[in-house]
């Protein structure tokens, strides 16, 4: 049973920064991509950023230039550096990993709350 664990959420004022982290027991070699999604109250979950096993990154237009996704392979950890935070960034942020073990499976963390005050 694979369990992803997120950390780093909290309360920050507009213009501030937070760094989210996600640790996975999955083998780095088996991971196709890891990413961050977010879901605000009453809204659908959306992709924020992702990074493939080959290091290719993708960002939502709304966070491009403000957020950066990165990996620490030795620690099986992915980070999301969030700068210039806005109240619209307030949401629960979820870590995601797609991995291959004969077939592709998606794994999710339980989420970490990010609240940006104005």
mmCIF file of C-alpha atoms in Angstrom:
data_model
loop_
_atom_site.group_PDB
_atom_site.id
_atom_site.type_symbol
_atom_site.label_atom_id
_atom_site.label_comp_id
_atom_site.label_asym_id
_atom_site.label_seq_id
_atom_site.Cartn_x
_atom_site.Cartn_y
_atom_site.Cartn_z
ATOM 1 C CA UNK A 1 0.000 0.000 0.000
ATOM 2 C CA UNK A 2 1.652 3.216 -1.231
ATOM 3 C CA UNK A 3 1.066 6.436 0.656
ATOM 4 C CA UNK A 4 2.255 9.873 -0.426
ATOM 5 C CA UNK A 5 2.846 12.413 2.339
ATOM 6 C CA UNK A 6 2.615 16.176 1.800
ATOM 7 C CA UNK A 7 3.915 18.921 4.055
ATOM 8 C CA UNK A 8 4.603 22.649 4.007
ATOM 9 C CA UNK A 9 1.134 24.118 3.809
ATOM 10 C CA UNK A 10 0.005 26.940 6.021
ATOM 11 C CA UNK A 11 -1.195 30.513 6.239
ATOM 12 C CA UNK A 12 0.676 33.263 4.436
ATOM 13 C CA UNK A 13 -0.032 36.851 3.450
ATOM 14 C CA UNK A 14 -0.430 37.857 -0.167
ATOM 15 C CA UNK A 15 2.957 38.261 -1.793
ATOM 16 C CA UNK A 16 4.542 35.704 0.482
ATOM 17 C CA UNK A 17 6.002 32.293 -0.246
ATOM 18 C CA UNK A 18 5.544 28.680 0.777
ATOM 19 C CA UNK A 19 7.364 25.494 -0.147
ATOM 20 C CA UNK A 20 5.395 22.273 -0.342
ATOM 21 C CA UNK A 21 7.078 18.883 -0.146
ATOM 22 C CA UNK A 22 5.895 15.402 -1.016
ATOM 23 C CA UNK A 23 7.679 12.190 -0.105
ATOM 24 C CA UNK A 24 6.937 8.871 -1.766
ATOM 25 C CA UNK A 25 8.107 5.318 -1.079
ATOM 26 C CA UNK A 26 7.880 4.601 -4.805
ATOM 27 C CA UNK A 27 11.050 3.849 -6.715
ATOM 28 C CA UNK A 28 12.213 6.924 -8.592
ATOM 29 C CA UNK A 29 12.961 4.733 -11.579
ATOM 30 C CA UNK A 30 9.346 3.581 -11.725
ATOM 31 C CA UNK A 31 7.828 7.065 -11.602
ATOM 32 C CA UNK A 32 6.611 8.481 -14.884
ATOM 33 C CA UNK A 33 5.751 11.864 -13.424
ATOM 34 C CA UNK A 34 4.956 13.629 -10.191
ATOM 35 C CA UNK A 35 2.856 16.688 -9.777
ATOM 36 C CA UNK A 36 0.773 18.966 -7.649
ATOM 37 C CA UNK A 37 -2.946 19.530 -7.938
ATOM 38 C CA UNK A 38 -5.138 21.875 -5.968
ATOM 39 C CA UNK A 39 -8.800 22.115 -5.128
ATOM 40 C CA UNK A 40 -10.487 25.207 -3.757
ATOM 41 C CA UNK A 41 -13.841 25.006 -1.951
ATOM 42 C CA UNK A 42 -16.644 24.436 -4.419
ATOM 43 C CA UNK A 43 -14.259 24.098 -7.357
ATOM 44 C CA UNK A 44 -12.837 21.224 -9.366
ATOM 45 C CA UNK A 45 -9.381 19.845 -8.775
ATOM 46 C CA UNK A 46 -6.859 21.274 -11.222
ATOM 47 C CA UNK A 47 -3.286 20.547 -12.208
ATOM 48 C CA UNK A 48 -0.849 23.115 -10.852
ATOM 49 C CA UNK A 49 2.518 21.715 -11.910
ATOM 50 C CA UNK A 50 4.118 18.427 -12.891
ATOM 51 C CA UNK A 51 7.539 17.017 -13.643
ATOM 52 C CA UNK A 52 8.259 13.864 -15.633
ATOM 53 C CA UNK A 53 10.919 11.277 -14.976
ATOM 54 C CA UNK A 54 12.923 12.958 -17.701
ATOM 55 C CA UNK A 55 12.712 16.336 -15.987
ATOM 56 C CA UNK A 56 10.154 17.955 -18.273
ATOM 57 C CA UNK A 57 7.955 20.417 -16.397
ATOM 58 C CA UNK A 58 4.490 21.792 -17.012
ATOM 59 C CA UNK A 59 2.600 24.550 -15.220
ATOM 60 C CA UNK A 60 -0.884 25.912 -15.158
ATOM 61 C CA UNK A 61 -1.058 29.331 -16.788
ATOM 62 C CA UNK A 62 -2.294 30.843 -13.548
ATOM 63 C CA UNK A 63 0.906 29.938 -11.676
ATOM 64 C CA UNK A 64 3.476 30.184 -14.449
ATOM 65 C CA UNK A 65 6.381 32.364 -13.404
ATOM 66 C CA UNK A 66 5.424 32.178 -9.730
ATOM 67 C CA UNK A 67 5.623 28.460 -8.902
ATOM 68 C CA UNK A 68 8.492 26.043 -9.478
ATOM 69 C CA UNK A 69 8.367 22.258 -9.223
ATOM 70 C CA UNK A 70 11.536 20.306 -8.492
ATOM 71 C CA UNK A 71 12.752 16.880 -7.388
ATOM 72 C CA UNK A 72 15.199 15.467 -4.878
ATOM 73 C CA UNK A 73 15.662 11.991 -6.290
ATOM 74 C CA UNK A 74 17.864 10.703 -3.480
ATOM 75 C CA UNK A 75 15.085 11.462 -1.004
ATOM 76 C CA UNK A 76 12.192 10.445 -3.265
ATOM 77 C CA UNK A 77 10.785 13.914 -2.762
ATOM 78 C CA UNK A 78 9.147 16.505 -4.971
ATOM 79 C CA UNK A 79 8.796 20.176 -4.018
ATOM 80 C CA UNK A 80 6.592 23.027 -5.094
ATOM 81 C CA UNK A 81 8.089 26.444 -4.437
ATOM 82 C CA UNK A 82 5.277 28.995 -4.441
ATOM 83 C CA UNK A 83 6.200 32.670 -4.648
ATOM 84 C CA UNK A 84 4.113 35.822 -4.987
ATOM 85 C CA UNK A 85 1.139 34.008 -3.541
ATOM 86 C CA UNK A 86 -2.310 35.446 -4.115
ATOM 87 C CA UNK A 87 -5.621 34.847 -2.313
ATOM 88 C CA UNK A 88 -6.756 32.967 -5.419
ATOM 89 C CA UNK A 89 -4.084 30.356 -4.661
ATOM 90 C CA UNK A 90 -5.948 29.322 -1.516
ATOM 91 C CA UNK A 91 -6.774 25.627 -1.817
ATOM 92 C CA UNK A 92 -5.923 22.158 -0.636
ATOM 93 C CA UNK A 93 -2.842 21.028 -2.524
ATOM 94 C CA UNK A 94 -2.444 17.350 -3.399
ATOM 95 C CA UNK A 95 0.664 15.473 -4.431
ATOM 96 C CA UNK A 96 0.302 13.007 -7.287
ATOM 97 C CA UNK A 97 2.565 10.317 -8.695
ATOM 98 C CA UNK A 98 2.056 8.141 -11.754
ATOM 99 C CA UNK A 99 4.214 5.020 -11.635
ATOM 100 C CA UNK A 100 4.712 1.837 -13.631
ATOM 101 C CA UNK A 101 4.606 -1.634 -12.073
ATOM 102 C CA UNK A 102 3.583 -3.688 -15.068
ATOM 103 C CA UNK A 103 0.961 -1.029 -15.704
ATOM 104 C CA UNK A 104 0.454 2.610 -14.779
ATOM 105 C CA UNK A 105 -1.052 3.499 -11.422
ATOM 106 C CA UNK A 106 -1.807 6.900 -9.927
ATOM 107 C CA UNK A 107 -1.089 7.647 -6.286
ATOM 108 C CA UNK A 108 -2.291 10.577 -4.211
ATOM 109 C CA UNK A 109 -1.503 12.214 -0.931
ATOM 110 C CA UNK A 110 -4.103 13.373 1.556
ATOM 111 C CA UNK A 111 -3.547 17.054 0.837
ATOM 112 C CA UNK A 112 -2.124 20.066 2.628
ATOM 113 C CA UNK A 113 -3.990 23.330 3.153
ATOM 114 C CA UNK A 114 -2.615 26.557 1.709
ATOM 115 C CA UNK A 115 -4.362 29.755 2.765
ATOM 116 C CA UNK A 116 -3.332 33.150 1.402
ATOM 117 C CA UNK A 117 -4.728 36.192 3.168
ATOM 118 C CA UNK A 118 -5.144 39.607 1.590
#
